[in-house]
Rosetta silent file (secondary structure, phi, psi, omega in degrees, C-alpha in Angstrom):
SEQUENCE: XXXXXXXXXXXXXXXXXXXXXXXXXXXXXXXXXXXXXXXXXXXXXXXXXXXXXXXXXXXXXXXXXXXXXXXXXXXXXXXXXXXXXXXXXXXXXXXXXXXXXXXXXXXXXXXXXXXXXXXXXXXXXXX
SCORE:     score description
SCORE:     0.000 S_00000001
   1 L     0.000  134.172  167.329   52.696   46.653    9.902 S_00000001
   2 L  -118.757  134.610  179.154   50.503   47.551    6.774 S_00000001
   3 E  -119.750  165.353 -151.186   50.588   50.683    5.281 S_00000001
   4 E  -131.940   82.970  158.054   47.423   52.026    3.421 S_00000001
   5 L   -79.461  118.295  173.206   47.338   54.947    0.724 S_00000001
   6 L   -94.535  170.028  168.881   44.341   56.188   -0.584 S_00000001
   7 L  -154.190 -144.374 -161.385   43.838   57.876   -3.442 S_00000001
   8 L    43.012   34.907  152.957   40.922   59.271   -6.171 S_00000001
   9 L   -78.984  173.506 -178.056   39.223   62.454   -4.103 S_00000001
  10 E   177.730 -160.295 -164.770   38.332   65.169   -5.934 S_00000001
  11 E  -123.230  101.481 -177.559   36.127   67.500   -6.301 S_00000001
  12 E  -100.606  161.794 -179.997   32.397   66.362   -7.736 S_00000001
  13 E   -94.378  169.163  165.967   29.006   67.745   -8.453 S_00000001
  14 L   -52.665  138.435 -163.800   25.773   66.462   -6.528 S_00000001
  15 L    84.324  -18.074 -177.362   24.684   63.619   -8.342 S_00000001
  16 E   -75.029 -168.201 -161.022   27.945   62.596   -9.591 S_00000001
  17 L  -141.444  142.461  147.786   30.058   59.396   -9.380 S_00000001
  18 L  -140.936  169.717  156.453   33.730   59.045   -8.050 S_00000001
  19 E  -163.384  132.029  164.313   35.675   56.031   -6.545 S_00000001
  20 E   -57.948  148.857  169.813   38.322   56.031   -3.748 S_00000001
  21 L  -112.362  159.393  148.787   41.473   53.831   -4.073 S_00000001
  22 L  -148.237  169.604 -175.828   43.620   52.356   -1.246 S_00000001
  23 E  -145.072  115.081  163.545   46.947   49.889   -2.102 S_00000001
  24 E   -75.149  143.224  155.127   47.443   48.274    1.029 S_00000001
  25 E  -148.528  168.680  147.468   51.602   47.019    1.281 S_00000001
  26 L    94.889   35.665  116.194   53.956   45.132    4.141 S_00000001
  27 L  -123.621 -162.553 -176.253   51.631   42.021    5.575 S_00000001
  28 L   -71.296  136.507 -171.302   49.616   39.672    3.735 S_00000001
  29 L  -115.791  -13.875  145.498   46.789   41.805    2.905 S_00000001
  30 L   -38.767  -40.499 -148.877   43.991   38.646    2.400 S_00000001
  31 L  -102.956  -21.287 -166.988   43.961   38.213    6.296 S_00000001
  32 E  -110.742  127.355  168.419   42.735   42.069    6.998 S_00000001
  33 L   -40.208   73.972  -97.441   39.378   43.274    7.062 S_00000001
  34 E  -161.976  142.160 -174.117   39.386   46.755    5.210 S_00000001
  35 E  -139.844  175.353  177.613   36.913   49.529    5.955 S_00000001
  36 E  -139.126  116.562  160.174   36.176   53.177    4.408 S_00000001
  37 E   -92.395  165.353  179.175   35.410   55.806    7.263 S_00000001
  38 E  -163.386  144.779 -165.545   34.809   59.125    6.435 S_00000001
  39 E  -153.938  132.538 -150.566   35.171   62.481    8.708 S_00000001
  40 L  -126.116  161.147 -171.589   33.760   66.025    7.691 S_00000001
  41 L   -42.727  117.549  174.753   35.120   69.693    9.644 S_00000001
  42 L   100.740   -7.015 -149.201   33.754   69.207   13.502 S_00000001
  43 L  -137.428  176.391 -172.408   32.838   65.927   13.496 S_00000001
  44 L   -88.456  123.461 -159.433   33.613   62.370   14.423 S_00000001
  45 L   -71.324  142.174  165.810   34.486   59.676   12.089 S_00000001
  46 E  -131.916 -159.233  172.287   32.505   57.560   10.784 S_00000001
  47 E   -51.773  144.724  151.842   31.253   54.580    9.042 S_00000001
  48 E  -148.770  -25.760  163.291   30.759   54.121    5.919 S_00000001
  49 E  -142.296  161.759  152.301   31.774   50.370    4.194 S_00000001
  50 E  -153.908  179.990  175.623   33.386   47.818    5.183 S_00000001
  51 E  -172.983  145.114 -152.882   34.340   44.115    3.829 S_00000001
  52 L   -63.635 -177.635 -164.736   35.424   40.917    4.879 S_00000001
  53 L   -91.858  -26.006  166.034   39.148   39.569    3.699 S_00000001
  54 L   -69.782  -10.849 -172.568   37.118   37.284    1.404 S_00000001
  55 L    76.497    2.087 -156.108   35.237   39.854    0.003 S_00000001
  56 L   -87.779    4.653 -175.944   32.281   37.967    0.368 S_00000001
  57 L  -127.969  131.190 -179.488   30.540   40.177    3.076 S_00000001
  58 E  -144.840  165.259 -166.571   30.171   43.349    3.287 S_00000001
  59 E  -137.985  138.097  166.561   28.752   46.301    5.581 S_00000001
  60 E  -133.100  154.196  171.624   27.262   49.729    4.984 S_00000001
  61 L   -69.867  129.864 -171.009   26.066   52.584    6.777 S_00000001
  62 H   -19.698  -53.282 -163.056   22.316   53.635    6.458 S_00000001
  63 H   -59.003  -47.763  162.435   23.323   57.165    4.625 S_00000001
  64 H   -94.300   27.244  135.517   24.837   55.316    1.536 S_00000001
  65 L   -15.224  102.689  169.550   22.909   51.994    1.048 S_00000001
  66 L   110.920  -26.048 -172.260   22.145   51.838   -2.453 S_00000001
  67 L  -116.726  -21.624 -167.756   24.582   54.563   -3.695 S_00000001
  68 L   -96.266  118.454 -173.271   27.943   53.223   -2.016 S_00000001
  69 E  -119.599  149.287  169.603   29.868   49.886   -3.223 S_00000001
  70 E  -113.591  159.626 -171.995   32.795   48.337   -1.621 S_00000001
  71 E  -162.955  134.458  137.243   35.319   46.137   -3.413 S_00000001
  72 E  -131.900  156.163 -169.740   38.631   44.336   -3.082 S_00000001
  73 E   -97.131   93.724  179.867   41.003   43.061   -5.331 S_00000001
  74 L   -67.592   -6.517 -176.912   43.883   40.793   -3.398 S_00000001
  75 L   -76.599  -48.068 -174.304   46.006   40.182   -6.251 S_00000001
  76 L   -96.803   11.854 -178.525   46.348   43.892   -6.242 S_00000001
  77 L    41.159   64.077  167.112   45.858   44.509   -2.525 S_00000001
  78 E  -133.931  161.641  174.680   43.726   47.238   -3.134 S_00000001
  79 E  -120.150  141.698  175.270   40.336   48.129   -1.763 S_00000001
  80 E  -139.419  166.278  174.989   38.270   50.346   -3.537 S_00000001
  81 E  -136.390  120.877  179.042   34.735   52.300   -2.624 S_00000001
  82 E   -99.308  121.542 -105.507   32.460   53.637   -5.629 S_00000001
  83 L  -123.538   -2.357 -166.665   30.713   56.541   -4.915 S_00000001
  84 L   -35.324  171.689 -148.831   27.328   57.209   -6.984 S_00000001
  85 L    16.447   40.343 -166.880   24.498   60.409   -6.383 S_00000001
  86 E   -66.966  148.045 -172.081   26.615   61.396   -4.514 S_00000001
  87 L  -113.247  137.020 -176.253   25.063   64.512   -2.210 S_00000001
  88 H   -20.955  -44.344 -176.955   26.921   67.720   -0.806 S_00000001
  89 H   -65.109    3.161 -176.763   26.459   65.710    2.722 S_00000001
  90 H   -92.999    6.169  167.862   29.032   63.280    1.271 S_00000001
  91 L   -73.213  119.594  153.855   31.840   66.254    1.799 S_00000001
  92 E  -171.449 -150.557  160.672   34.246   64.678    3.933 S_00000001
  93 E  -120.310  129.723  168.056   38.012   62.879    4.339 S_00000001
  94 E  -100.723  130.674  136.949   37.790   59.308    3.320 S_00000001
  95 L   -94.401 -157.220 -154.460   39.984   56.934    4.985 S_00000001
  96 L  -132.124  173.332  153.319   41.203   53.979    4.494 S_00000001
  97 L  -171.793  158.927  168.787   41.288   51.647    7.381 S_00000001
  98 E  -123.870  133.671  175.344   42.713   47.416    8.322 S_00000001
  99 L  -136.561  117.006 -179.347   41.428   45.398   10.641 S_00000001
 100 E   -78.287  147.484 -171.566   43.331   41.623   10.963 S_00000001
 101 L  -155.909  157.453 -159.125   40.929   38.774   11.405 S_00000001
 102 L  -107.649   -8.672 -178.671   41.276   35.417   11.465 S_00000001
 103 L   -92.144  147.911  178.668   37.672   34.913   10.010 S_00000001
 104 L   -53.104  -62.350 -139.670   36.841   34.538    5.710 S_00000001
 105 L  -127.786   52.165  171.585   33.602   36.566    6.519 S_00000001
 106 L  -104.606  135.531  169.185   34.280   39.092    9.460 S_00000001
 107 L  -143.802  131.239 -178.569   34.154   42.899    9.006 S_00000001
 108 L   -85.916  167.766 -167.360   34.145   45.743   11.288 S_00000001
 109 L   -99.564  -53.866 -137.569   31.812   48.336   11.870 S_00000001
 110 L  -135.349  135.892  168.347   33.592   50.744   14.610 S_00000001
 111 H   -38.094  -60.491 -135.531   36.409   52.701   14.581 S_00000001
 112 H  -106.260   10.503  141.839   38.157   50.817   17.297 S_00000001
 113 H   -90.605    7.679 -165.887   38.217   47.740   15.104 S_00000001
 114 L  -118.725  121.081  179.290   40.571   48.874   12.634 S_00000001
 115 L   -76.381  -49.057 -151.293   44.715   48.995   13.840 S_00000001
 116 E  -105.195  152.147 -174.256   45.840   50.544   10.572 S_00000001
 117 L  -160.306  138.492  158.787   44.782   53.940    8.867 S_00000001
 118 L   -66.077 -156.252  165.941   45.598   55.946    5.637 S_00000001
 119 L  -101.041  -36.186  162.522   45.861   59.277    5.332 S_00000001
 120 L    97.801  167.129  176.455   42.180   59.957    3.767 S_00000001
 121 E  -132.426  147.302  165.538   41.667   61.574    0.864 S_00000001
 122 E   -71.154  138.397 -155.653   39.671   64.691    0.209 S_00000001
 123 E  -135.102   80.981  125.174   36.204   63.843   -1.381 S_00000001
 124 E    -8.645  102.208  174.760   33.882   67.496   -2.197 S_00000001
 125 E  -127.416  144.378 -149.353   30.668   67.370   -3.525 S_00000001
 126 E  -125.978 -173.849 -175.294   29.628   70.892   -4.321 S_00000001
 127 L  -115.398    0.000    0.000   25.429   71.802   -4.802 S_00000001
């Protein structure tokens, strides 16, 4: 079992900068793949980073390329995703998400690759 808290939402203006936390505890947290989904009122979750347990690969979704960073620390079992311009369409619940892999440079993509889930955090961005 791992469990996964995020934390840092808030409430920002267009253009601004935040970054999400998450503190993985209870397995080894080097072996799991850790993603950041995000899911706004109606709609289906989705992608949005992800990054291998080595850290050395990482994946992003078109909409944040360029503005979106992903990071983990393993000493501190934390993951974190830094947020820059961010734009009003960037209103959503962030989660958190684990995926165990046995590969250094594997990450998922897809929902349905992740076992483990926070709770999300709320993330605003107002116009």
């Amino acid at each position: 079992q791992v469990q996964l808290v995020e934390s840092g939402g808030g409430l920002v203006q267009a253009g601004g900068s935040l970054r999400v936390s998450c503190a993985a505890s209870g397995r080894t947290f080097s072996n799991y793949a850790m993603g950041w989904f995000r899911q706004a009122p109606g709609k289906e979750r989705d992608f949005v980073a992800s990054i291998s347990w080595s850290g050395g690969n990482t994946g992003y979704a078109d909409s944040v390329k360029g503005r979106f960073t992903i990071s983990r620390d393993n000493a501190k079992n934390t993951v974190y995703l830094q947020m820059n311009s961010l734009k009003p369409e960037d209103t959503a619940v962030y989660y958190c998400a684990a995926g165990y892999t046995y590969s250094r440079s594997y990450y998922g993509t897809t929902v349905s690759e992740y076992g483990y889930w926070g709770q999300g955090t709320q993330v605003t961005v107002s116009s």
